[in-house]
């Protein structure tokens, strides 16, 4: 089961207590459903949990039943529909929607004044027209509707609730979406899926940890490469100097540094400095090797 399916499964466990919230969730589901007009209200979903939740919501919200329900054991896309004119009129009246007066849908803000109703509306919209990417692959949550005005008004509602969504168009659909992991986690938590939000944040923490480890490994490898290149260059300088003079002719400290570098070409400056008698600091050894390089140039 996908991450998105699991999130919807968790949302479908949210209790249906207040009638106002049941109506708000139905409202979100219908505006983000396959069809909602004067002739039919039709919801098409692949979520078995959402298909089982919808009849409960509609009974609580309107005391109505669906005229079409999925067959028992039916998989794939499940279709639930209301075709009765009387039932559609009850639903339209509850939402202040007059199919004869306007073809375009608009969100009735008057029935979403309470925060709990607004969150229920978001939950219904996500269950019917939303999806969220597996956080192991990326961060993207979206809600898609065919109604341009509903898309704009949902974005305004989200901003009033403290979210900062982005909008886009994809074919005939209008999309409100989030791309930041924290925003997606906050949204999922608010609408009733804290476990999905926690899974997302855990996945992000794991990815960040792996990324940090990889960066440190790459940095260490780069530093090691630099140290090896520097050691090779230092040894080459000492050999050129050795061709023209005996290293014992150098001042004792420089001679010691030269011999140690030739004997231990794979050691870092810190490790080489510890072998000096007495041990010296890395910067002191670096200074001695620079003096040797200056003598080789002369």
PDB file of C-alpha atoms in Angstrom:
ATOM      1  CA  UNK A   1       0.000   0.000   0.000  1.00  0.00           C
ATOM      2  CA  UNK A   2       1.334   3.441  -0.930  1.00  0.00           C
ATOM      3  CA  UNK A   3       2.143   6.207   1.542  1.00  0.00           C
ATOM      4  CA  UNK A   4      -0.794   8.225   0.176  1.00  0.00           C
ATOM      5  CA  UNK A   5      -3.170   5.279   0.673  1.00  0.00           C
ATOM      6  CA  UNK A   6      -1.947   4.795   4.231  1.00  0.00           C
ATOM      7  CA  UNK A   7      -2.483   8.491   4.985  1.00  0.00           C
ATOM      8  CA  UNK A   8      -6.066   8.277   3.683  1.00  0.00           C
ATOM      9  CA  UNK A   9      -6.640   5.096   5.674  1.00  0.00           C
ATOM     10  CA  UNK A  10      -5.579   6.966   8.823  1.00  0.00           C
ATOM     11  CA  UNK A  11      -7.847   9.922   7.972  1.00  0.00           C
ATOM     12  CA  UNK A  12     -10.797   7.579   7.577  1.00  0.00           C
ATOM     13  CA  UNK A  13     -10.396   6.573  11.229  1.00  0.00           C
ATOM     14  CA  UNK A  14     -11.169  10.128  12.395  1.00  0.00           C
ATOM     15  CA  UNK A  15     -14.511   9.909  14.281  1.00  0.00           C
ATOM     16  CA  UNK A  16     -17.594  11.446  12.679  1.00  0.00           C
ATOM     17  CA  UNK A  17     -19.060  13.239  15.699  1.00  0.00           C
ATOM     18  CA  UNK A  18     -20.363  16.730  14.897  1.00  0.00           C
ATOM     19  CA  UNK A  19     -22.942  16.985  12.166  1.00  0.00           C
ATOM     20  CA  UNK A  20     -21.471  20.312  11.031  1.00  0.00           C
ATOM     21  CA  UNK A  21     -18.069  18.680  10.515  1.00  0.00           C
ATOM     22  CA  UNK A  22     -19.656  15.751   8.669  1.00  0.00           C
ATOM     23  CA  UNK A  23     -21.310  18.251   6.319  1.00  0.00           C
ATOM     24  CA  UNK A  24     -18.029  20.165   5.890  1.00  0.00           C
ATOM     25  CA  UNK A  25     -16.126  16.960   5.066  1.00  0.00           C
ATOM     26  CA  UNK A  26     -18.836  15.971   2.560  1.00  0.00           C
ATOM     27  CA  UNK A  27     -18.609  19.470   1.084  1.00  0.00           C
ATOM     28  CA  UNK A  28     -14.871  19.161   0.530  1.00  0.00           C
ATOM     29  CA  UNK A  29     -15.277  15.675  -0.917  1.00  0.00           C
ATOM     30  CA  UNK A  30     -18.003  16.784  -3.355  1.00  0.00           C
ATOM     31  CA  UNK A  31     -16.124  19.861  -4.589  1.00  0.00           C
ATOM     32  CA  UNK A  32     -13.076  17.661  -5.220  1.00  0.00           C
ATOM     33  CA  UNK A  33     -15.095  14.709  -6.516  1.00  0.00           C
ATOM     34  CA  UNK A  34     -15.695  13.455 -10.031  1.00  0.00           C
ATOM     35  CA  UNK A  35     -19.021  15.298 -10.412  1.00  0.00           C
ATOM     36  CA  UNK A  36     -21.329  17.501  -8.353  1.00  0.00           C
ATOM     37  CA  UNK A  37     -24.195  19.344 -10.049  1.00  0.00           C
ATOM     38  CA  UNK A  38     -27.970  19.362 -10.278  1.00  0.00           C
ATOM     39  CA  UNK A  39     -28.045  16.023 -12.066  1.00  0.00           C
ATOM     40  CA  UNK A  40     -25.672  13.882 -10.022  1.00  0.00           C
ATOM     41  CA  UNK A  41     -23.153  13.793  -7.200  1.00  0.00           C
ATOM     42  CA  UNK A  42     -20.514  11.188  -7.995  1.00  0.00           C
ATOM     43  CA  UNK A  43     -17.366  10.264  -6.079  1.00  0.00           C
ATOM     44  CA  UNK A  44     -14.803   7.946  -7.656  1.00  0.00           C
ATOM     45  CA  UNK A  45     -12.073   6.630  -5.376  1.00  0.00           C
ATOM     46  CA  UNK A  46      -9.507   3.833  -5.224  1.00  0.00           C
ATOM     47  CA  UNK A  47      -9.527   3.952  -1.417  1.00  0.00           C
ATOM     48  CA  UNK A  48     -11.647   1.190   0.111  1.00  0.00           C
ATOM     49  CA  UNK A  49     -11.549   3.035   3.443  1.00  0.00           C
ATOM     50  CA  UNK A  50     -12.880   6.259   1.933  1.00  0.00           C
ATOM     51  CA  UNK A  51     -15.564   4.337   0.039  1.00  0.00           C
ATOM     52  CA  UNK A  52     -16.672   2.831   3.367  1.00  0.00           C
ATOM     53  CA  UNK A  53     -16.537   6.194   5.172  1.00  0.00           C
ATOM     54  CA  UNK A  54     -18.651   8.171   2.673  1.00  0.00           C
ATOM     55  CA  UNK A  55     -22.008   6.482   3.418  1.00  0.00           C
ATOM     56  CA  UNK A  56     -21.434   7.088   7.142  1.00  0.00           C
ATOM     57  CA  UNK A  57     -20.645  10.749   6.471  1.00  0.00           C
ATOM     58  CA  UNK A  58     -23.712  11.270   4.294  1.00  0.00           C
ATOM     59  CA  UNK A  59     -26.036   9.668   6.819  1.00  0.00           C
ATOM     60  CA  UNK A  60     -24.613  11.850   9.587  1.00  0.00           C
ATOM     61  CA  UNK A  61     -24.598  15.019   7.458  1.00  0.00           C
ATOM     62  CA  UNK A  62     -27.877  14.748   5.518  1.00  0.00           C
ATOM     63  CA  UNK A  63     -29.682  11.574   6.711  1.00  0.00           C
ATOM     64  CA  UNK A  64     -29.291  10.384   3.128  1.00  0.00           C
ATOM     65  CA  UNK A  65     -28.071   7.201   1.438  1.00  0.00           C
ATOM     66  CA  UNK A  66     -26.242   6.797  -1.860  1.00  0.00           C
ATOM     67  CA  UNK A  67     -28.203   5.607  -4.893  1.00  0.00           C
ATOM     68  CA  UNK A  68     -25.161   3.746  -6.144  1.00  0.00           C
ATOM     69  CA  UNK A  69     -22.568   1.948  -4.038  1.00  0.00           C
ATOM     70  CA  UNK A  70     -19.575  -0.253  -4.955  1.00  0.00           C
ATOM     71  CA  UNK A  71     -20.264  -3.957  -5.174  1.00  0.00           C
ATOM     72  CA  UNK A  72     -18.994  -6.016  -2.192  1.00  0.00           C
ATOM     73  CA  UNK A  73     -15.353  -6.925  -2.794  1.00  0.00           C
ATOM     74  CA  UNK A  74     -15.096  -4.530  -5.726  1.00  0.00           C
ATOM     75  CA  UNK A  75     -11.543  -3.282  -6.291  1.00  0.00           C
ATOM     76  CA  UNK A  76      -9.970  -0.652  -8.483  1.00  0.00           C
ATOM     77  CA  UNK A  77     -11.964   2.544  -8.836  1.00  0.00           C
ATOM     78  CA  UNK A  78     -15.053   2.503  -6.643  1.00  0.00           C
ATOM     79  CA  UNK A  79     -18.018   4.669  -7.652  1.00  0.00           C
ATOM     80  CA  UNK A  80     -20.549   6.137  -5.217  1.00  0.00           C
ATOM     81  CA  UNK A  81     -23.346   8.306  -6.603  1.00  0.00           C
ATOM     82  CA  UNK A  82     -26.475  10.211  -5.667  1.00  0.00           C
ATOM     83  CA  UNK A  83     -28.899  10.686  -8.565  1.00  0.00           C
ATOM     84  CA  UNK A  84     -32.191  11.383  -6.772  1.00  0.00           C
ATOM     85  CA  UNK A  85     -33.340  14.966  -7.407  1.00  0.00           C
ATOM     86  CA  UNK A  86     -34.759  15.202  -3.887  1.00  0.00           C
ATOM     87  CA  UNK A  87     -31.482  14.101  -2.261  1.00  0.00           C
ATOM     88  CA  UNK A  88     -29.444  16.437  -4.460  1.00  0.00           C
ATOM     89  CA  UNK A  89     -31.733  19.308  -3.484  1.00  0.00           C
ATOM     90  CA  UNK A  90     -31.157  18.580   0.219  1.00  0.00           C
ATOM     91  CA  UNK A  91     -27.388  18.622  -0.292  1.00  0.00           C
ATOM     92  CA  UNK A  92     -27.472  21.768  -2.435  1.00  0.00           C
ATOM     93  CA  UNK A  93     -29.611  23.551   0.145  1.00  0.00           C
ATOM     94  CA  UNK A  94     -27.180  22.628   2.961  1.00  0.00           C
ATOM     95  CA  UNK A  95     -24.300  24.182   1.003  1.00  0.00           C
ATOM     96  CA  UNK A  96     -26.208  27.195  -0.326  1.00  0.00           C
ATOM     97  CA  UNK A  97     -25.709  25.947  -3.870  1.00  0.00           C
ATOM     98  CA  UNK A  98     -28.226  26.706  -6.630  1.00  0.00           C
ATOM     99  CA  UNK A  99     -27.401  24.599  -9.732  1.00  0.00           C
ATOM    100  CA  UNK A 100     -29.883  26.576 -11.825  1.00  0.00           C
ATOM    101  CA  UNK A 101     -28.389  29.944 -10.992  1.00  0.00           C
ATOM    102  CA  UNK A 102     -24.700  29.215 -11.590  1.00  0.00           C
ATOM    103  CA  UNK A 103     -22.664  26.635 -13.442  1.00  0.00           C
ATOM    104  CA  UNK A 104     -19.460  27.441 -11.528  1.00  0.00           C
ATOM    105  CA  UNK A 105     -18.960  26.269  -7.964  1.00  0.00           C
ATOM    106  CA  UNK A 106     -17.811  28.590  -5.187  1.00  0.00           C
ATOM    107  CA  UNK A 107     -16.866  27.698  -1.628  1.00  0.00           C
ATOM    108  CA  UNK A 108     -19.509  28.842   0.859  1.00  0.00           C
ATOM    109  CA  UNK A 109     -17.293  30.372   3.548  1.00  0.00           C
ATOM    110  CA  UNK A 110     -20.319  30.844   5.802  1.00  0.00           C
ATOM    111  CA  UNK A 111     -20.510  27.157   6.661  1.00  0.00           C
ATOM    112  CA  UNK A 112     -16.755  26.929   7.312  1.00  0.00           C
ATOM    113  CA  UNK A 113     -16.357  29.614   9.957  1.00  0.00           C
ATOM    114  CA  UNK A 114     -15.333  27.225  12.761  1.00  0.00           C
ATOM    115  CA  UNK A 115     -11.795  25.830  12.690  1.00  0.00           C
ATOM    116  CA  UNK A 116     -12.962  22.231  13.188  1.00  0.00           C
ATOM    117  CA  UNK A 117     -15.346  22.528  10.207  1.00  0.00           C
ATOM    118  CA  UNK A 118     -12.620  24.064   8.070  1.00  0.00           C
ATOM    119  CA  UNK A 119     -10.208  21.209   8.856  1.00  0.00           C
ATOM    120  CA  UNK A 120     -12.970  18.696   8.099  1.00  0.00           C
ATOM    121  CA  UNK A 121     -13.455  20.440   4.733  1.00  0.00           C
ATOM    122  CA  UNK A 122      -9.719  20.108   4.003  1.00  0.00           C
ATOM    123  CA  UNK A 123      -9.864  16.435   4.987  1.00  0.00           C
ATOM    124  CA  UNK A 124     -12.764  15.743   2.606  1.00  0.00           C
ATOM    125  CA  UNK A 125     -10.983  17.570  -0.222  1.00  0.00           C
ATOM    126  CA  UNK A 126      -7.815  15.560   0.335  1.00  0.00           C
ATOM    127  CA  UNK A 127      -9.662  12.232   0.570  1.00  0.00           C
ATOM    128  CA  UNK A 128     -11.497  12.877  -2.709  1.00  0.00           C
ATOM    129  CA  UNK A 129      -8.934  14.775  -4.758  1.00  0.00           C
ATOM    130  CA  UNK A 130      -5.639  14.660  -2.918  1.00  0.00           C
ATOM    131  CA  UNK A 131      -2.425  12.677  -2.983  1.00  0.00           C
ATOM    132  CA  UNK A 132       0.922  12.755  -1.208  1.00  0.00           C
ATOM    133  CA  UNK A 133       4.248  11.417  -2.467  1.00  0.00           C
ATOM    134  CA  UNK A 134       6.192   8.754  -0.590  1.00  0.00           C
ATOM    135  CA  UNK A 135       8.703  10.815   1.465  1.00  0.00           C
ATOM    136  CA  UNK A 136      11.453   8.349   0.549  1.00  0.00           C
ATOM    137  CA  UNK A 137      11.138   9.671  -3.021  1.00  0.00           C
ATOM    138  CA  UNK A 138      10.315  13.335  -2.445  1.00  0.00           C
ATOM    139  CA  UNK A 139       7.988  15.840  -0.810  1.00  0.00           C
ATOM    140  CA  UNK A 140       4.776  16.739  -2.629  1.00  0.00           C
ATOM    141  CA  UNK A 141       1.157  16.945  -1.473  1.00  0.00           C
ATOM    142  CA  UNK A 142      -1.573  18.206  -3.750  1.00  0.00           C
ATOM    143  CA  UNK A 143      -5.345  18.664  -4.000  1.00  0.00           C
ATOM    144  CA  UNK A 144      -6.793  18.685  -7.510  1.00  0.00           C
ATOM    145  CA  UNK A 145     -10.213  19.947  -8.647  1.00  0.00           C
ATOM    146  CA  UNK A 146     -11.772  20.831 -11.968  1.00  0.00           C
ATOM    147  CA  UNK A 147     -13.294  24.015 -10.462  1.00  0.00           C
ATOM    148  CA  UNK A 148     -10.982  27.041 -10.869  1.00  0.00           C
ATOM    149  CA  UNK A 149     -12.870  29.200  -8.370  1.00  0.00           C
ATOM    150  CA  UNK A 150     -12.867  26.415  -5.761  1.00  0.00           C
ATOM    151  CA  UNK A 151      -9.116  26.058  -6.196  1.00  0.00           C
ATOM    152  CA  UNK A 152      -8.545  29.782  -5.555  1.00  0.00           C
ATOM    153  CA  UNK A 153     -10.903  29.844  -2.590  1.00  0.00           C
ATOM    154  CA  UNK A 154      -9.374  26.722  -1.028  1.00  0.00           C
ATOM    155  CA  UNK A 155      -5.938  28.351  -1.267  1.00  0.00           C
ATOM    156  CA  UNK A 156      -7.346  31.419   0.511  1.00  0.00           C
ATOM    157  CA  UNK A 157      -8.853  29.222   3.243  1.00  0.00           C
ATOM    158  CA  UNK A 158      -5.534  27.429   3.710  1.00  0.00           C
ATOM    159  CA  UNK A 159      -3.703  30.741   4.099  1.00  0.00           C
ATOM    160  CA  UNK A 160      -6.249  31.889   6.672  1.00  0.00           C
ATOM    161  CA  UNK A 161      -5.507  28.654   8.555  1.00  0.00           C
ATOM    162  CA  UNK A 162      -1.765  29.343   8.617  1.00  0.00           C
ATOM    163  CA  UNK A 163      -0.640  27.342   5.564  1.00  0.00           C
ATOM    164  CA  UNK A 164       1.234  28.684   2.534  1.00  0.00           C
ATOM    165  CA  UNK A 165       0.249  26.577  -0.482  1.00  0.00           C
ATOM    166  CA  UNK A 166       1.241  27.079  -4.102  1.00  0.00           C
ATOM    167  CA  UNK A 167      -1.065  26.784  -7.105  1.00  0.00           C
ATOM    168  CA  UNK A 168      -0.724  25.392 -10.603  1.00  0.00           C
ATOM    169  CA  UNK A 169      -2.808  24.138 -13.525  1.00  0.00           C
ATOM    170  CA  UNK A 170      -2.483  20.658 -14.988  1.00  0.00           C
ATOM    171  CA  UNK A 171      -4.668  20.043 -17.995  1.00  0.00           C
ATOM    172  CA  UNK A 172      -8.286  20.609 -16.939  1.00  0.00           C
ATOM    173  CA  UNK A 173      -7.410  20.402 -13.261  1.00  0.00           C
ATOM    174  CA  UNK A 174      -6.424  23.149 -10.853  1.00  0.00           C
ATOM    175  CA  UNK A 175      -3.893  22.184  -8.197  1.00  0.00           C
ATOM    176  CA  UNK A 176      -3.116  23.478  -4.729  1.00  0.00           C
ATOM    177  CA  UNK A 177       0.107  21.894  -3.489  1.00  0.00           C
ATOM    178  CA  UNK A 178       2.882  21.849  -0.886  1.00  0.00           C
ATOM    179  CA  UNK A 179       6.528  21.005  -1.619  1.00  0.00           C
ATOM    180  CA  UNK A 180       8.110  21.500   1.814  1.00  0.00           C
ATOM    181  CA  UNK A 181       8.218  18.538   4.185  1.00  0.00           C
ATOM    182  CA  UNK A 182       7.332  20.632   7.247  1.00  0.00           C
ATOM    183  CA  UNK A 183       4.270  22.136   5.532  1.00  0.00           C
ATOM    184  CA  UNK A 184       3.066  18.689   4.409  1.00  0.00           C
ATOM    185  CA  UNK A 185       3.551  17.262   7.916  1.00  0.00           C
ATOM    186  CA  UNK A 186       1.665  20.200   9.466  1.00  0.00           C
ATOM    187  CA  UNK A 187      -1.209  19.796   7.003  1.00  0.00           C
ATOM    188  CA  UNK A 188      -1.503  16.041   7.540  1.00  0.00           C
ATOM    189  CA  UNK A 189      -1.438  16.504  11.308  1.00  0.00           C
ATOM    190  CA  UNK A 190      -4.104  19.219  11.179  1.00  0.00           C
ATOM    191  CA  UNK A 191      -6.570  17.161   9.131  1.00  0.00           C
ATOM    192  CA  UNK A 192      -6.159  14.043  11.290  1.00  0.00           C
ATOM    193  CA  UNK A 193      -3.153  12.006  10.064  1.00  0.00           C
ATOM    194  CA  UNK A 194      -0.393  12.573  12.665  1.00  0.00           C
ATOM    195  CA  UNK A 195       1.088   9.093  12.140  1.00  0.00           C
ATOM    196  CA  UNK A 196       1.613   9.776   8.435  1.00  0.00           C
ATOM    197  CA  UNK A 197       3.137  13.147   9.350  1.00  0.00           C
ATOM    198  CA  UNK A 198       5.498  11.453  11.814  1.00  0.00           C
ATOM    199  CA  UNK A 199       6.516   8.873   9.217  1.00  0.00           C
ATOM    200  CA  UNK A 200       7.279  11.686   6.791  1.00  0.00           C
ATOM    201  CA  UNK A 201       9.431  13.564   9.303  1.00  0.00           C
ATOM    202  CA  UNK A 202      11.244  10.366  10.312  1.00  0.00           C
ATOM    203  CA  UNK A 203      12.010   9.686   6.651  1.00  0.00           C
ATOM    204  CA  UNK A 204      13.288  13.253   6.273  1.00  0.00           C
ATOM    205  CA  UNK A 205      15.488  12.916   9.375  1.00  0.00           C
ATOM    206  CA  UNK A 206      16.933   9.657   8.040  1.00  0.00           C
ATOM    207  CA  UNK A 207      17.635  11.221   4.638  1.00  0.00           C
ATOM    208  CA  UNK A 208      19.250  14.252   6.282  1.00  0.00           C
ATOM    209  CA  UNK A 209      21.395  11.959   8.449  1.00  0.00           C
ATOM    210  CA  UNK A 210      22.523   9.920   5.441  1.00  0.00           C
ATOM    211  CA  UNK A 211      23.223  13.120   3.533  1.00  0.00           C
ATOM    212  CA  UNK A 212      25.276  14.483   6.423  1.00  0.00           C
ATOM    213  CA  UNK A 213      27.283  11.264   6.661  1.00  0.00           C
ATOM    214  CA  UNK A 214      27.886  11.255   2.915  1.00  0.00           C
ATOM    215  CA  UNK A 215      29.007  14.884   3.005  1.00  0.00           C
ATOM    216  CA  UNK A 216      31.417  14.157   5.849  1.00  0.00           C
ATOM    217  CA  UNK A 217      32.776  11.071   4.066  1.00  0.00           C
ATOM    218  CA  UNK A 218      33.235  13.052   0.861  1.00  0.00           C
ATOM    219  CA  UNK A 219      34.903  15.871   2.784  1.00  0.00           C
ATOM    220  CA  UNK A 220      37.223  13.446   4.566  1.00  0.00           C
ATOM    221  CA  UNK A 221      38.079  11.777   1.269  1.00  0.00           C
ATOM    222  CA  UNK A 222      38.812  15.151  -0.319  1.00  0.00           C
ATOM    223  CA  UNK A 223      41.002  16.157   2.605  1.00  0.00           C
ATOM    224  CA  UNK A 224      42.836  12.841   2.406  1.00  0.00           C
ATOM    225  CA  UNK A 225      43.425  13.345  -1.307  1.00  0.00           C
ATOM    226  CA  UNK A 226      44.856  16.800  -0.595  1.00  0.00           C
ATOM    227  CA  UNK A 227      47.096  15.404   2.137  1.00  0.00           C
ATOM    228  CA  UNK A 228      48.386  12.654  -0.166  1.00  0.00           C
ATOM    229  CA  UNK A 229      49.045  15.140  -2.985  1.00  0.00           C
ATOM    230  CA  UNK A 230      50.885  17.442  -0.575  1.00  0.00           C
ATOM    231  CA  UNK A 231      52.977  14.551   0.786  1.00  0.00           C
ATOM    232  CA  UNK A 232      53.947  13.438  -2.739  1.00  0.00           C
ATOM    233  CA  UNK A 233      54.930  17.002  -3.644  1.00  0.00           C
ATOM    234  CA  UNK A 234      57.009  17.376  -0.449  1.00  0.00           C
ATOM    235  CA  UNK A 235      58.823  14.084  -1.061  1.00  0.00           C
ATOM    236  CA  UNK A 236      59.593  15.112  -4.648  1.00  0.00           C
ATOM    237  CA  UNK A 237      61.094  18.416  -3.464  1.00  0.00           C
ATOM    238  CA  UNK A 238      63.266  16.580  -0.914  1.00  0.00           C
ATOM    239  CA  UNK A 239      64.514  14.130  -3.564  1.00  0.00           C
ATOM    240  CA  UNK A 240      65.479  17.002  -5.870  1.00  0.00           C
ATOM    241  CA  UNK A 241      67.396  18.588  -3.014  1.00  0.00           C
ATOM    242  CA  UNK A 242      68.995  15.218  -2.203  1.00  0.00           C
ATOM    243  CA  UNK A 243      70.383  15.035  -5.743  1.00  0.00           C
ATOM    244  CA  UNK A 244      72.451  18.191  -5.080  1.00  0.00           C
ATOM    245  CA  UNK A 245      73.448  17.750  -1.452  1.00  0.00           C
ATOM    246  CA  UNK A 246      73.542  15.333   1.462  1.00  0.00           C
ATOM    247  CA  UNK A 247      70.529  15.785   3.725  1.00  0.00           C
ATOM    248  CA  UNK A 248      72.886  15.661   6.721  1.00  0.00           C
ATOM    249  CA  UNK A 249      74.237  19.021   5.564  1.00  0.00           C
ATOM    250  CA  UNK A 250      70.874  20.545   6.437  1.00  0.00           C
ATOM    251  CA  UNK A 251      70.241  22.004   9.882  1.00  0.00           C
ATOM    252  CA  UNK A 252      69.294  19.101  12.228  1.00  0.00           C
ATOM    253  CA  UNK A 253      65.631  19.999  12.466  1.00  0.00           C
ATOM    254  CA  UNK A 254      65.258  20.301   8.708  1.00  0.00           C
ATOM    255  CA  UNK A 255      67.200  17.088   8.130  1.00  0.00           C
ATOM    256  CA  UNK A 256      64.915  15.244  10.539  1.00  0.00           C
ATOM    257  CA  UNK A 257      61.806  16.572   8.779  1.00  0.00           C
ATOM    258  CA  UNK A 258      63.193  15.580   5.361  1.00  0.00           C
ATOM    259  CA  UNK A 259      64.098  12.027   6.448  1.00  0.00           C
ATOM    260  CA  UNK A 260      60.709  11.476   8.139  1.00  0.00           C
ATOM    261  CA  UNK A 261      58.844  12.603   5.031  1.00  0.00           C
ATOM    262  CA  UNK A 262      60.840  10.265   2.780  1.00  0.00           C
ATOM    263  CA  UNK A 263      60.442   7.352   5.201  1.00  0.00           C
ATOM    264  CA  UNK A 264      56.677   7.920   5.736  1.00  0.00           C
ATOM    265  CA  UNK A 265      55.166   9.276   2.506  1.00  0.00           C
ATOM    266  CA  UNK A 266      51.634   8.154   3.493  1.00  0.00           C
ATOM    267  CA  UNK A 267      51.405   9.964   6.843  1.00  0.00           C
ATOM    268  CA  UNK A 268      49.626  13.262   7.400  1.00  0.00           C
ATOM    269  CA  UNK A 269      51.513  16.255   8.778  1.00  0.00           C
ATOM    270  CA  UNK A 270      49.981  15.699  12.221  1.00  0.00           C
ATOM    271  CA  UNK A 271      51.101  12.065  12.273  1.00  0.00           C
ATOM    272  CA  UNK A 272      54.546  12.985  10.983  1.00  0.00           C
ATOM    273  CA  UNK A 273      54.931  15.767  13.570  1.00  0.00           C
ATOM    274  CA  UNK A 274      54.266  13.227  16.337  1.00  0.00           C
ATOM    275  CA  UNK A 275      57.292  11.186  15.176  1.00  0.00           C
ATOM    276  CA  UNK A 276      59.750  14.077  15.607  1.00  0.00           C
ATOM    277  CA  UNK A 277      62.076  14.008  18.611  1.00  0.00           C
ATOM    278  CA  UNK A 278      60.716  15.684  20.584  1.00  0.00           C
ATOM    279  CA  UNK A 279      57.198  15.752  19.012  1.00  0.00           C
ATOM    280  CA  UNK A 280      56.253  19.095  17.490  1.00  0.00           C
ATOM    281  CA  UNK A 281      53.086  20.734  16.229  1.00  0.00           C
ATOM    282  CA  UNK A 282      51.683  20.317  12.744  1.00  0.00           C
ATOM    283  CA  UNK A 283      52.326  23.991  11.954  1.00  0.00           C
ATOM    284  CA  UNK A 284      55.972  23.687  13.074  1.00  0.00           C
ATOM    285  CA  UNK A 285      56.554  20.723  10.774  1.00  0.00           C
ATOM    286  CA  UNK A 286      54.810  22.521   7.930  1.00  0.00           C
ATOM    287  CA  UNK A 287      57.161  25.485   8.463  1.00  0.00           C
ATOM    288  CA  UNK A 288      60.224  23.199   8.314  1.00  0.00           C
ATOM    289  CA  UNK A 289      59.058  21.574   5.077  1.00  0.00           C
ATOM    290  CA  UNK A 290      58.477  24.997   3.540  1.00  0.00           C
ATOM    291  CA  UNK A 291      62.059  25.955   4.474  1.00  0.00           C
ATOM    292  CA  UNK A 292      63.282  22.781   2.756  1.00  0.00           C
ATOM    293  CA  UNK A 293      61.279  23.733  -0.371  1.00  0.00           C
ATOM    294  CA  UNK A 294      62.864  27.202  -0.371  1.00  0.00           C
ATOM    295  CA  UNK A 295      66.341  25.662  -0.165  1.00  0.00           C
ATOM    296  CA  UNK A 296      65.514  23.288  -3.039  1.00  0.00           C
ATOM    297  CA  UNK A 297      64.465  26.270  -5.206  1.00  0.00           C
ATOM    298  CA  UNK A 298      67.762  28.066  -4.436  1.00  0.00           C
TER     299      UNK A 298
END
